[in-house]
mmCIF file of C-alpha atoms in Angstrom:
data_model
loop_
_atom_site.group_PDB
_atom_site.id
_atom_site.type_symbol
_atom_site.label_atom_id
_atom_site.label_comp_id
_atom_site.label_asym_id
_atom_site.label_seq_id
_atom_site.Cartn_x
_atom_site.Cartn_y
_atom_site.Cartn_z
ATOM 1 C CA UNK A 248 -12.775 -11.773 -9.563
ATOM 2 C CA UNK A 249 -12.366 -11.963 -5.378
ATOM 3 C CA UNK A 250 -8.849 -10.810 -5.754
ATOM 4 C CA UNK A 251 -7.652 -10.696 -1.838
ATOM 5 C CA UNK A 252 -10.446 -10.904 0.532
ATOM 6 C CA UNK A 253 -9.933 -10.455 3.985
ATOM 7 C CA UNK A 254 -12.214 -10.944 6.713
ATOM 8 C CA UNK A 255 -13.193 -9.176 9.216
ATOM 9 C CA UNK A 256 -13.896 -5.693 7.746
ATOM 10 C CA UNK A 257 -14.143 -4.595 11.473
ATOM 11 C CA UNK A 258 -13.213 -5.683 14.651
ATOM 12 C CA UNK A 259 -13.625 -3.908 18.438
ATOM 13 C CA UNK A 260 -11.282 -5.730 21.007
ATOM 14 C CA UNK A 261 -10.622 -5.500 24.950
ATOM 15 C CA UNK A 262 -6.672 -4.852 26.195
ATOM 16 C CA UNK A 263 -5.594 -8.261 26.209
ATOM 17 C CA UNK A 264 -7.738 -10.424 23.955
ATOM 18 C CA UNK A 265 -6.692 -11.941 20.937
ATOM 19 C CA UNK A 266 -7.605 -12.501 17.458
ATOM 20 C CA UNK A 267 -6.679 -13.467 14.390
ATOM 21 C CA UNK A 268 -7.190 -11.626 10.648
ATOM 22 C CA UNK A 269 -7.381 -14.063 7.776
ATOM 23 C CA UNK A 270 -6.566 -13.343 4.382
ATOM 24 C CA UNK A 271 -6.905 -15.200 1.132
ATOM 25 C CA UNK A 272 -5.985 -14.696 -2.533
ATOM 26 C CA UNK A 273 -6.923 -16.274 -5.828
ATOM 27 C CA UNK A 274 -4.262 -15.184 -7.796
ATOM 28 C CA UNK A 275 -1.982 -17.946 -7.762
ATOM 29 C CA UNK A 276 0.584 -15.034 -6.546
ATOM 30 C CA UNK A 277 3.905 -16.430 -4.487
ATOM 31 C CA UNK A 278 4.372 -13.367 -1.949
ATOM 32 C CA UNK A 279 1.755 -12.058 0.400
ATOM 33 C CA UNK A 280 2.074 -9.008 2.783
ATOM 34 C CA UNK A 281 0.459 -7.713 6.257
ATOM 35 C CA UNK A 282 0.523 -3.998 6.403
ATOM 36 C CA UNK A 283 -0.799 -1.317 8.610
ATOM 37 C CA UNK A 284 -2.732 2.174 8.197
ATOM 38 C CA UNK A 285 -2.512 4.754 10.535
ATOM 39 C CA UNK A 286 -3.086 8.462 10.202
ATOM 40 C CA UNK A 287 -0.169 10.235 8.646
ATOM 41 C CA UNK A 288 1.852 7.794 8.531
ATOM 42 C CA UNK A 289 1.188 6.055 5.844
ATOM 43 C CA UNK A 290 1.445 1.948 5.103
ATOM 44 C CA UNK A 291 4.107 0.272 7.121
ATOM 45 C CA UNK A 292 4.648 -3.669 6.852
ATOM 46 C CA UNK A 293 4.167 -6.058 9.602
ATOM 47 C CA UNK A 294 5.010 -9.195 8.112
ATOM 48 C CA UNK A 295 5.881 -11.171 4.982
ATOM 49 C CA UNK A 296 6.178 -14.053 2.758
ATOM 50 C CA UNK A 297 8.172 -14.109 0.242
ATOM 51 C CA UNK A 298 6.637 -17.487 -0.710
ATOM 52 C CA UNK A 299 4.778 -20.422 1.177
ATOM 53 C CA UNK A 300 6.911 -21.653 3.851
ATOM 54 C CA UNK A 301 8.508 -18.599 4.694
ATOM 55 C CA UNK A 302 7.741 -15.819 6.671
ATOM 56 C CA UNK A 303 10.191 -12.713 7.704
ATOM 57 C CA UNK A 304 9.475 -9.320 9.870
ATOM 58 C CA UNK A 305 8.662 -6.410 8.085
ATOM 59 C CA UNK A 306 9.439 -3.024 10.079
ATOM 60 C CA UNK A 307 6.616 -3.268 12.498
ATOM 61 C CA UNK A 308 6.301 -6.626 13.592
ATOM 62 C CA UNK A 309 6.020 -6.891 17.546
ATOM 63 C CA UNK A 310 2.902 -7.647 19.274
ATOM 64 C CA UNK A 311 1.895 -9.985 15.929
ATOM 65 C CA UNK A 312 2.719 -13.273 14.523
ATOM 66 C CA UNK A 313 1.566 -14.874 11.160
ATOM 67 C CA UNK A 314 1.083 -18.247 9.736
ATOM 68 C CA UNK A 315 1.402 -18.638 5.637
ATOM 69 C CA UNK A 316 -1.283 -21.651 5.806
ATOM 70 C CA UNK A 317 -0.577 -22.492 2.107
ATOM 71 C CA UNK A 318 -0.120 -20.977 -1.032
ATOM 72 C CA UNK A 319 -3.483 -18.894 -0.308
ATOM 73 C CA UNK A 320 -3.744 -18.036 2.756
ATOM 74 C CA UNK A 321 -1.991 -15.853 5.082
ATOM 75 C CA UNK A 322 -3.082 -14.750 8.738
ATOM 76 C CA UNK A 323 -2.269 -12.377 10.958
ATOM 77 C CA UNK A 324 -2.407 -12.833 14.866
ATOM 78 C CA UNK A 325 -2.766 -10.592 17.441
ATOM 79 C CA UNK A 326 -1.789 -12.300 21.027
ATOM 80 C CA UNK A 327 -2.735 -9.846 23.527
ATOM 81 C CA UNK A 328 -4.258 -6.758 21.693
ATOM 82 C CA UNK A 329 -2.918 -3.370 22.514
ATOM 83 C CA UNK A 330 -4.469 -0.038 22.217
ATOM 84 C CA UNK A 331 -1.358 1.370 20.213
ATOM 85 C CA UNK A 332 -2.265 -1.492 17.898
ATOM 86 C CA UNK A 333 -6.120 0.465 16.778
ATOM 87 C CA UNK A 334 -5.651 0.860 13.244
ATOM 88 C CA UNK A 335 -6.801 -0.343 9.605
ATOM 89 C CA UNK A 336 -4.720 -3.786 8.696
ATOM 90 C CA UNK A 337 -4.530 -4.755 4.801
ATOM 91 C CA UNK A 338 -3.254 -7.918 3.378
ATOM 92 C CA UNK A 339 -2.116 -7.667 -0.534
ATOM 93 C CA UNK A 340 -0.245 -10.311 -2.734
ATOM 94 C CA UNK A 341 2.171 -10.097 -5.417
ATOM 95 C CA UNK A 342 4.537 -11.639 -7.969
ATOM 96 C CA UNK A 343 8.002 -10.250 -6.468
ATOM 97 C CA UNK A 344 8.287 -7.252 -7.221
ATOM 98 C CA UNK A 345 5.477 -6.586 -8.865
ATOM 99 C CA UNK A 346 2.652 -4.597 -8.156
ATOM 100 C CA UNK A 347 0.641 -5.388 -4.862
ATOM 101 C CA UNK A 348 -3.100 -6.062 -5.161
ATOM 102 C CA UNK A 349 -4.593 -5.629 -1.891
ATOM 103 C CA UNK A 350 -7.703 -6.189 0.283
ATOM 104 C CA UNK A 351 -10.207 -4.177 1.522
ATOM 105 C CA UNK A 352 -9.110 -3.869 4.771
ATOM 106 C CA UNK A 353 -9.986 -4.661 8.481
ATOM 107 C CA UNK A 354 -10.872 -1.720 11.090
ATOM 108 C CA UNK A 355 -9.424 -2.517 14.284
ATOM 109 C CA UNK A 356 -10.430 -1.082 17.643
ATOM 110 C CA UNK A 357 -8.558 -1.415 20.855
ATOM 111 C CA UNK A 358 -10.645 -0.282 23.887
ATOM 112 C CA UNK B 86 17.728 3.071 3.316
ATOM 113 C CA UNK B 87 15.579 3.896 0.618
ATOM 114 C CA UNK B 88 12.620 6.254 1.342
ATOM 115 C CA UNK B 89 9.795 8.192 -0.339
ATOM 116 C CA UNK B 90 8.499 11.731 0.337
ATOM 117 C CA UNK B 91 5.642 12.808 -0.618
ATOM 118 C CA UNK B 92 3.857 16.309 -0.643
ATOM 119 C CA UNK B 93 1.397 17.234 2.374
ATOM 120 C CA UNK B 94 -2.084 17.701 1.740
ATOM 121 C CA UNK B 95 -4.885 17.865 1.491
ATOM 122 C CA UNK B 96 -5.052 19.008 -1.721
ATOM 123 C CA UNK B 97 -7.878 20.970 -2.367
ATOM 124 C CA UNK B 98 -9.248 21.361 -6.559
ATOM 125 C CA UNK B 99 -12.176 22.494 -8.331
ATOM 126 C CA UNK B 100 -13.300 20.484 -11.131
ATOM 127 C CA UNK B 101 -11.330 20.118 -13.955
ATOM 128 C CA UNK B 102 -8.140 21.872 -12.588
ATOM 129 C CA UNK B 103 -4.706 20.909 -13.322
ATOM 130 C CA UNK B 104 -3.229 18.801 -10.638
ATOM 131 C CA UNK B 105 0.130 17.987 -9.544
ATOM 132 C CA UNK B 106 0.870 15.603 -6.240
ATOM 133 C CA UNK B 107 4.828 15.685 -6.249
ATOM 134 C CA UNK B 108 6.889 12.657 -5.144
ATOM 135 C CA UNK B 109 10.297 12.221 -4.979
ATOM 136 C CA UNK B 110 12.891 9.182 -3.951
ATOM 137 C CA UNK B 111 15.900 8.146 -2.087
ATOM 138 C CA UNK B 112 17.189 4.691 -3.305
ATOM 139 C CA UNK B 113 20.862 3.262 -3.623
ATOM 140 C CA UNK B 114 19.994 1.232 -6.638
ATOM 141 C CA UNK B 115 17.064 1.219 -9.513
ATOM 142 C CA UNK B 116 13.309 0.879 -8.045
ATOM 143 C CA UNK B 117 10.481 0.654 -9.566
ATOM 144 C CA UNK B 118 7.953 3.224 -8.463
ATOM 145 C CA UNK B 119 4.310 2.916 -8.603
ATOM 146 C CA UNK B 120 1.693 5.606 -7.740
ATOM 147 C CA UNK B 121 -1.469 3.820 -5.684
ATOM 148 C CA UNK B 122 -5.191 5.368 -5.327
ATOM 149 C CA UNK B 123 -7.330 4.246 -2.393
ATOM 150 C CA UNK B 124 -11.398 5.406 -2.277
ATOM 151 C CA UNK B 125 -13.090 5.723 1.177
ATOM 152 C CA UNK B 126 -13.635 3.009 2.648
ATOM 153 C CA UNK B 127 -11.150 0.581 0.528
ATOM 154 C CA UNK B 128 -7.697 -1.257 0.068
ATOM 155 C CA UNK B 129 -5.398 0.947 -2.331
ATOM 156 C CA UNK B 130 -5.327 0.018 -6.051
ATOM 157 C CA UNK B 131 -2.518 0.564 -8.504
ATOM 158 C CA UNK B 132 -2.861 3.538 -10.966
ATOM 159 C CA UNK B 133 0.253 3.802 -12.744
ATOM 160 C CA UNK B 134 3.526 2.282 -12.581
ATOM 161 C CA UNK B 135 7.411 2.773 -14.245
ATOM 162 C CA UNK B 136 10.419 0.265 -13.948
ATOM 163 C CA UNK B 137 13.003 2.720 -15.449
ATOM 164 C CA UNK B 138 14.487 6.112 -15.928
ATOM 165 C CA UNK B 139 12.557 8.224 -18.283
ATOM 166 C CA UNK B 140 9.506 5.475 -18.222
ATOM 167 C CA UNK B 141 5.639 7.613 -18.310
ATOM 168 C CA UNK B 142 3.344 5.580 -16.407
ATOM 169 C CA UNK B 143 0.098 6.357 -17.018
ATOM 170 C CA UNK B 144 -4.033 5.527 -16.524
ATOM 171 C CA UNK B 145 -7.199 7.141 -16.678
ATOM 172 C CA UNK B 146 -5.833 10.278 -17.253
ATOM 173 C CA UNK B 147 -3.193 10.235 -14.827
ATOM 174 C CA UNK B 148 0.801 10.743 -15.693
ATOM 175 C CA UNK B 149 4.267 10.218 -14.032
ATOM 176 C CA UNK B 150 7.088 10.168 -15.397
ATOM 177 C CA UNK B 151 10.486 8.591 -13.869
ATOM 178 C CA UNK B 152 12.779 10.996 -13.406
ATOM 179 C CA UNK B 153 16.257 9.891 -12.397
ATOM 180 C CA UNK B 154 17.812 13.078 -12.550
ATOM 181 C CA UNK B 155 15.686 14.881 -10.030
ATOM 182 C CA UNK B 156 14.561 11.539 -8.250
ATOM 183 C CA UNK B 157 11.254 12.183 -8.525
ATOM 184 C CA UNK B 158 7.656 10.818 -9.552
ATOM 185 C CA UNK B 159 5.228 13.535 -9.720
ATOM 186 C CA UNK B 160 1.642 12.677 -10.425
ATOM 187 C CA UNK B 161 -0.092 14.768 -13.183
ATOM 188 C CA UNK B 162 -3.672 14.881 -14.571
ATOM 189 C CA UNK B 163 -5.122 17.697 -16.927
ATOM 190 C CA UNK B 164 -8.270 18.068 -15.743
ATOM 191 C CA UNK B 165 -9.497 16.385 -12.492
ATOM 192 C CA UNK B 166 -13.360 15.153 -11.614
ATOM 193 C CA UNK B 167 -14.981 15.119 -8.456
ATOM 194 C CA UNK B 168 -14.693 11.336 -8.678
ATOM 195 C CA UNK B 169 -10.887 11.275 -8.565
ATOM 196 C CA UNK B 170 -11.068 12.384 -4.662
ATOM 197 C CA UNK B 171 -9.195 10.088 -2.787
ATOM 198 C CA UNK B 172 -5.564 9.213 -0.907
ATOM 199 C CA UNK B 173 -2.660 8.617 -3.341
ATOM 200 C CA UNK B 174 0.294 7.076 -2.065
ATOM 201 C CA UNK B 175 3.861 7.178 -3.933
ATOM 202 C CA UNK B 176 5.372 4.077 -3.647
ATOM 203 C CA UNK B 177 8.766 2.431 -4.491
ATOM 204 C CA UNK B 178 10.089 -0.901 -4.683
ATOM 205 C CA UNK B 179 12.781 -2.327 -2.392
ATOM 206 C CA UNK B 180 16.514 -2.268 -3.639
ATOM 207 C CA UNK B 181 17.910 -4.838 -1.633
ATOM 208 C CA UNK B 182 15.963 -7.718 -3.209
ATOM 209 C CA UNK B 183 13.259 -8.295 -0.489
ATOM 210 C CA UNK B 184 10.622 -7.062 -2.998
ATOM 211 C CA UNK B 185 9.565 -4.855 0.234
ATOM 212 C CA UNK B 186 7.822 -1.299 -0.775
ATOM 213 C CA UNK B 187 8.365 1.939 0.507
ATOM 214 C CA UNK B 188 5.174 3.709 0.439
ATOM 215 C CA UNK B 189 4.954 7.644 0.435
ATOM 216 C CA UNK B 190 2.593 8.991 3.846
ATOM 217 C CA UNK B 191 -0.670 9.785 1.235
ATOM 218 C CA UNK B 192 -1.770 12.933 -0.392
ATOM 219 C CA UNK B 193 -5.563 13.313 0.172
ATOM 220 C CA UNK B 194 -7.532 15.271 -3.122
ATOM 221 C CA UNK B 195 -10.513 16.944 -2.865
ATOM 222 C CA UNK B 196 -11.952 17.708 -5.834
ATOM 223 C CA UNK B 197 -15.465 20.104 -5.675
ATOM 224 C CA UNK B 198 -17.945 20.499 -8.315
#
């Protein structure tokens, strides 16, 4: 019953490094999803893939780039971190339109 | 473009109050519209969903019904627990095919004993 699983759960980062969020599902589903937390503004999406092979922006995308490794697995990169990019990243998976079923998150902290 | 408003909180209840987190919807064709629950601490999970007008979603107690008229998705439960505190986020499907969501900004419930 792992679901989505995404590692890390937290992460502290200089301006300028980089790093890369990994995400995984066992749920056979086609379409997987980065999105992005921040206070009051609720979940805005970073990236897509509508299924393996593809990948499209979602309505934040710059500073980030993602690879859909295979059917699975779907990461998130971050070249050259930002402050202005501090904030909790979650993966999630679906079956087109279909509900999401997400991870449990990564903290993220810019210094 | 389609978008989803959702009432400020933080909502504040005593135990087993009535409570109502309302939600309503701009969209230029039919969404579906879903109603998510995250706990401290963890990824959202779905509570309750509807794919059409006059559709009731519901789960553990929780309600909302589709309402095309009013374009709205109001979350309802009769009697809350100190265990339902948490962020709920409206959410509705993409329109243009993309299966992208349009999530609500979160309502945060406090429920006290």
């Amino acid at each position: 019953n792992a679901g989505v699983t995404q590692t890390p759960k937290f992460q502290v980062l200089k301006t300028g490094q980089s790093m890369t969020l990994q995400c995984a599902q066992d749920m056979n589903h086609n379409s997987m999803y980065w999105y992005r937390q921040d206070p009051g503004m609720g979940l805005r999406l970073i990236y897509y893939s509508a299924s393996e092979g593809t990948t499209d922006k979602g309505e934040v995308p710059n500073g980030y780039n993602v690879s859909r490794l295979n059917k699975r697995e779907f990461s998130l990169r971050l070249e050259s971190a930002a402050p202005s990019q501090t904030s909790v990243y979650f993966c999630a998976s679906s079956e087109q339109d279909r509900a999401r079923a997400f991870g449990s998150g990564t903290r993220l902290t810019v210094v | 473009g389609d978008s989803v408003t959702q009432m400020e909180g933080p909502v504040t209840l005593s135990e087993e109050a009535f409570l109502t987190i309302n939600c309503t919807y701009t969209a230029t064709g039919y969404p579906s519209l879903f109603w998510y629950v995250q706990y401290p601490g963890e990824g959202l999970q779905l509570l309750l969903k509807a794919t059409k007008a006059d559709d009731k979603g519901s789960n553990k107690g929780f309600e909302a019904t589709y309402r095309k008229e009013t374009t709205s998705f109001h979350l309802e439960k009769g009697s809350v627990q100190v265990s339902d505190s948490a962020v709920y986020f409206c959410a509705l499907s993409d329109t243009s095919g993309t299966y992208k969501y349009i999530f609500g900004t979160g309502t945060r419930l406090k429920v006290l004993a």
